[in-house]
GROMACS .gro file of C-alpha atoms in nm:
model
  179
    1ASP     CA    1   0.619   0.468  -3.553
    2GLN     CA    2   0.865   0.647  -3.324
    3SER     CA    3   1.133   0.689  -3.592
    4PRO     CA    4   1.052   1.057  -3.669
    5ASP     CA    5   1.076   1.144  -3.296
    6ASP     CA    6   1.391   0.935  -3.258
    7ALA     CA    7   1.557   1.127  -3.544
    8SER     CA    8   1.566   1.437  -3.320
    9SER     CA    9   1.652   1.252  -2.997
   10LEU     CA   10   1.960   1.122  -2.824
   11VAL     CA   11   1.934   0.746  -2.889
   12PHE     CA   12   2.093   0.443  -2.723
   13GLU     CA   13   2.023   0.105  -2.882
   14THR     CA   14   2.110  -0.260  -2.823
   15PRO     CA   15   2.225  -0.493  -3.100
   16PRO     CA   16   1.955  -0.733  -3.228
   17LEU     CA   17   1.841  -0.960  -2.945
   18GLU     CA   18   1.951  -1.322  -2.962
   19GLN     CA   19   1.639  -1.441  -2.776
   20ASP     CA   20   1.303  -1.306  -2.661
   21LEU     CA   21   1.322  -1.069  -2.363
   22LEU     CA   22   1.019  -1.026  -2.134
   23LEU     CA   23   1.002  -0.683  -1.968
   24TYR     CA   24   0.767  -0.690  -1.671
   25GLY     CA   25   0.727  -0.380  -1.453
   26ALA     CA   26   0.853  -0.022  -1.452
   27ALA     CA   27   1.196   0.053  -1.597
   28ARG     CA   28   1.398   0.332  -1.433
   29VAL     CA   29   1.615   0.587  -1.610
   30LEU     CA   30   1.874   0.780  -1.409
   31LEU     CA   31   2.007   1.084  -1.595
   32GLN     CA   32   2.270   1.337  -1.492
   33GLY     CA   33   2.342   1.654  -1.680
   34SER     CA   34   2.341   2.030  -1.671
   35THR     CA   35   2.133   2.317  -1.799
   36ASP     CA   36   2.216   2.683  -1.850
   37SER     CA   37   1.872   2.800  -1.732
   38GLY     CA   38   1.762   2.554  -1.466
   39ALA     CA   39   1.449   2.492  -1.671
   40GLY     CA   40   1.368   2.245  -1.943
   41THR     CA   41   1.199   1.916  -2.009
   42VAL     CA   42   1.340   1.567  -2.038
   43VAL     CA   43   1.144   1.293  -2.216
   44ALA     CA   44   1.263   0.933  -2.192
   45ARG     CA   45   1.105   0.669  -2.419
   46ARG     CA   46   1.165   0.294  -2.422
   47VAL     CA   47   1.120   0.173  -2.782
   48ASP     CA   48   1.098  -0.163  -2.959
   49VAL     CA   49   1.276  -0.151  -3.297
   50CYS     CA   50   1.175  -0.437  -3.528
   51PRO     CA   51   1.410  -0.572  -3.797
   52SER     CA   52   1.233  -0.362  -4.064
   53GLY     CA   53   1.327  -0.045  -3.873
   54LYS     CA   54   0.977   0.040  -3.751
   55ALA     CA   55   0.992   0.165  -3.392
   56ALA     CA   56   0.707   0.114  -3.143
   57ARG     CA   57   0.695   0.299  -2.810
   58ILE     CA   58   0.680   0.064  -2.511
   59ALA     CA   59   0.671   0.323  -2.232
   60ASN     CA   60   0.774   0.679  -2.162
   61ARG     CA   61   0.805   0.945  -1.892
   62VAL     CA   62   0.825   1.323  -1.903
   63ARG     CA   63   1.004   1.534  -1.641
   64ASN     CA   64   0.988   1.912  -1.604
   65LEU     CA   65   1.328   2.021  -1.466
   66ALA     CA   66   1.172   2.331  -1.306
   67LEU     CA   67   0.994   2.102  -1.058
   68ASN     CA   68   1.153   1.927  -0.761
   69ASP     CA   69   1.150   1.550  -0.699
   70ALA     CA   70   0.796   1.576  -0.552
   71LEU     CA   71   0.694   1.735  -0.887
   72VAL     CA   72   0.593   2.066  -0.727
   73HIS     CA   73   0.745   2.412  -0.767
   74PRO     CA   74   1.037   2.442  -0.525
   75GLU     CA   75   1.067   2.726  -0.273
   76THR     CA   76   1.344   2.883  -0.481
   77PRO     CA   77   1.336   2.908  -0.861
   78PRO     CA   78   1.541   2.654  -1.060
   79GLN     CA   79   1.908   2.743  -1.097
   80PRO     CA   80   2.144   2.677  -1.385
   81GLY     CA   81   2.388   2.395  -1.330
   82ALA     CA   82   2.395   2.023  -1.266
   83PHE     CA   83   2.087   1.806  -1.223
   84GLU     CA   84   2.013   1.442  -1.150
   85ILE     CA   85   1.674   1.289  -1.219
   86ASN     CA   86   1.539   0.941  -1.164
   87LEU     CA   87   1.251   0.865  -1.400
   88GLY     CA   88   1.021   0.568  -1.351
   89LEU     CA   89   0.882   0.477  -1.693
   90HIS     CA   90   0.524   0.352  -1.705
   91SER     CA   91   0.483  -0.007  -1.592
   92THR     CA   92   0.440  -0.261  -1.872
   93ALA     CA   93   0.444  -0.629  -1.953
   94TYR     CA   94   0.608  -0.647  -2.294
   95THR     CA   95   0.800  -0.908  -2.493
   96LEU     CA   96   1.084  -0.791  -2.715
   97ARG     CA   97   1.114  -1.058  -2.984
   98LYS     CA   98   1.434  -1.220  -3.102
   99GLY     CA   99   1.596  -1.003  -3.372
  100HIS     CA  100   1.441  -0.680  -3.237
  101ARG     CA  101   1.646  -0.407  -3.069
  102LEU     CA  102   1.571  -0.212  -2.751
  103ARG     CA  103   1.612   0.163  -2.783
  104LEU     CA  104   1.621   0.435  -2.518
  105SER     CA  105   1.540   0.774  -2.670
  106VAL     CA  106   1.594   1.094  -2.472
  107SER     CA  107   1.462   1.428  -2.596
  108GLN     CA  108   1.327   1.761  -2.476
  109THR     CA  109   0.992   1.738  -2.654
  110LEU     CA  110   0.717   1.490  -2.736
  111TRP     CA  111   0.521   1.681  -2.999
  112PRO     CA  112   0.224   1.742  -2.990
  113ILE     CA  113   0.193   1.636  -2.624
  114ILE     CA  114   0.496   1.827  -2.492
  115ALA     CA  115   0.583   2.147  -2.677
  116ALA     CA  116   0.934   2.253  -2.771
  117PRO     CA  117   1.138   2.372  -2.471
  118PRO     CA  118   1.239   2.731  -2.410
  119PRO     CA  119   1.572   2.832  -2.568
  120GLY     CA  120   1.870   2.713  -2.371
  121MET     CA  121   2.129   2.440  -2.340
  122LEU     CA  122   2.065   2.102  -2.183
  123ALA     CA  123   2.353   1.855  -2.177
  124LEU     CA  124   2.348   1.495  -2.052
  125THR     CA  125   2.670   1.374  -1.891
  126SER     CA  126   2.568   1.022  -1.788
  127GLY     CA  127   2.274   0.790  -1.767
  128ARG     CA  128   2.161   0.445  -1.668
  129LEU     CA  129   1.864   0.230  -1.767
  130ALA     CA  130   1.744  -0.036  -1.522
  131LEU     CA  131   1.511  -0.291  -1.686
  132PRO     CA  132   1.261  -0.513  -1.504
  133ILE     CA  133   1.334  -0.846  -1.677
  134LEU     CA  134   1.119  -1.149  -1.600
  135SER     CA  135   1.331  -1.462  -1.605
  136GLY     CA  136   1.178  -1.789  -1.710
  137SER     CA  137   0.843  -1.795  -1.883
  138PRO     CA  138   0.514  -1.643  -1.766
  139GLN     CA  139   0.294  -1.883  -1.572
  140PRO     CA  140  -0.077  -1.933  -1.639
  141LEU     CA  141  -0.332  -1.840  -1.375
  142ALA     CA  142  -0.322  -2.089  -1.087
  143LEU     CA  143  -0.703  -2.121  -1.071
  144PRO     CA  144  -0.948  -2.126  -1.361
  145PHE     CA  145  -1.221  -1.865  -1.373
  146PRO     CA  146  -1.555  -1.982  -1.224
  147ASN     CA  147  -1.849  -2.049  -1.453
  148ALA     CA  148  -2.047  -1.744  -1.555
  149GLU     CA  149  -2.374  -1.676  -1.374
  150THR     CA  150  -2.680  -1.512  -1.524
  151GLN     CA  151  -2.768  -1.193  -1.341
  152PRO     CA  152  -3.120  -1.047  -1.319
  153PRO     CA  153  -3.179  -0.750  -1.549
  154VAL     CA  154  -3.115  -0.412  -1.394
  155PRO     CA  155  -3.380  -0.147  -1.467
  156THR     CA  156  -3.229   0.144  -1.653
  157HIS     CA  157  -3.509   0.393  -1.593
  158GLU     CA  158  -3.832   0.437  -1.402
  159GLN     CA  159  -4.163   0.529  -1.561
  160VAL     CA  160  -4.355   0.798  -1.374
  161LYS     CA  161  -4.731   0.849  -1.415
  162HIS     CA  162  -4.832   1.211  -1.445
  163ALA     CA  163  -5.136   1.414  -1.529
  164PRO     CA  164  -5.205   1.466  -1.899
  165LEU     CA  165  -5.050   1.775  -2.049
  166VAL     CA  166  -5.282   2.067  -2.104
  167ARG     CA  167  -5.215   2.323  -2.374
  168TRP     CA  168  -5.307   2.683  -2.305
  169HIS     CA  169  -5.309   3.009  -2.489
  170GLU     CA  170  -5.365   3.345  -2.325
  171VAL     CA  171  -5.375   3.681  -2.493
  172THR     CA  172  -5.348   4.002  -2.290
  173GLU     CA  173  -5.324   4.362  -2.391
  174ASN     CA  174  -4.937   4.357  -2.405
  175ALA     CA  175  -4.848   3.990  -2.462
  176GLU     CA  176  -4.945   3.651  -2.593
  177GLU     CA  177  -4.855   3.342  -2.389
  178ILE     CA  178  -4.863   2.987  -2.517
  179GLY     CA  179  -4.785   2.682  -2.311
   0.00000   0.00000   0.00000
């Protein structure tokens, strides 16, 4: 249940859906904002909220603001000020059922995976969510699977013949050896 995480997040939510909605692919979240340190983390989560209030994560993405768009440390350290990030959430095929709500939750942490950010201010000024919606209904596979074939057993190990083991015991003036 994502509700405890959502309680400390910035949340955008649709009204209850009037019909099923099939999400198929990777959603994109474009966020603009500013930070007073140039550092920080942004976590975006796409969440399915059922009529009972339970919230299930559909997909998410984490972005470290100290990294550039190639996700490597830039030549110069991050600077305070405006930022714009384009997050591709993980690709999914997911049906939001009639009566459910779609939620976008934005936070700076995803405990225990992403720890709390360093002290500082992070403000979002605008954002946009682009959803990959599949129109129509999913189609079955065009061709049926072929009949299964029995495969010969694959040996899992090889037995090696070796000479019988010989026990030995040798006592010298300073030591005793057993093998």
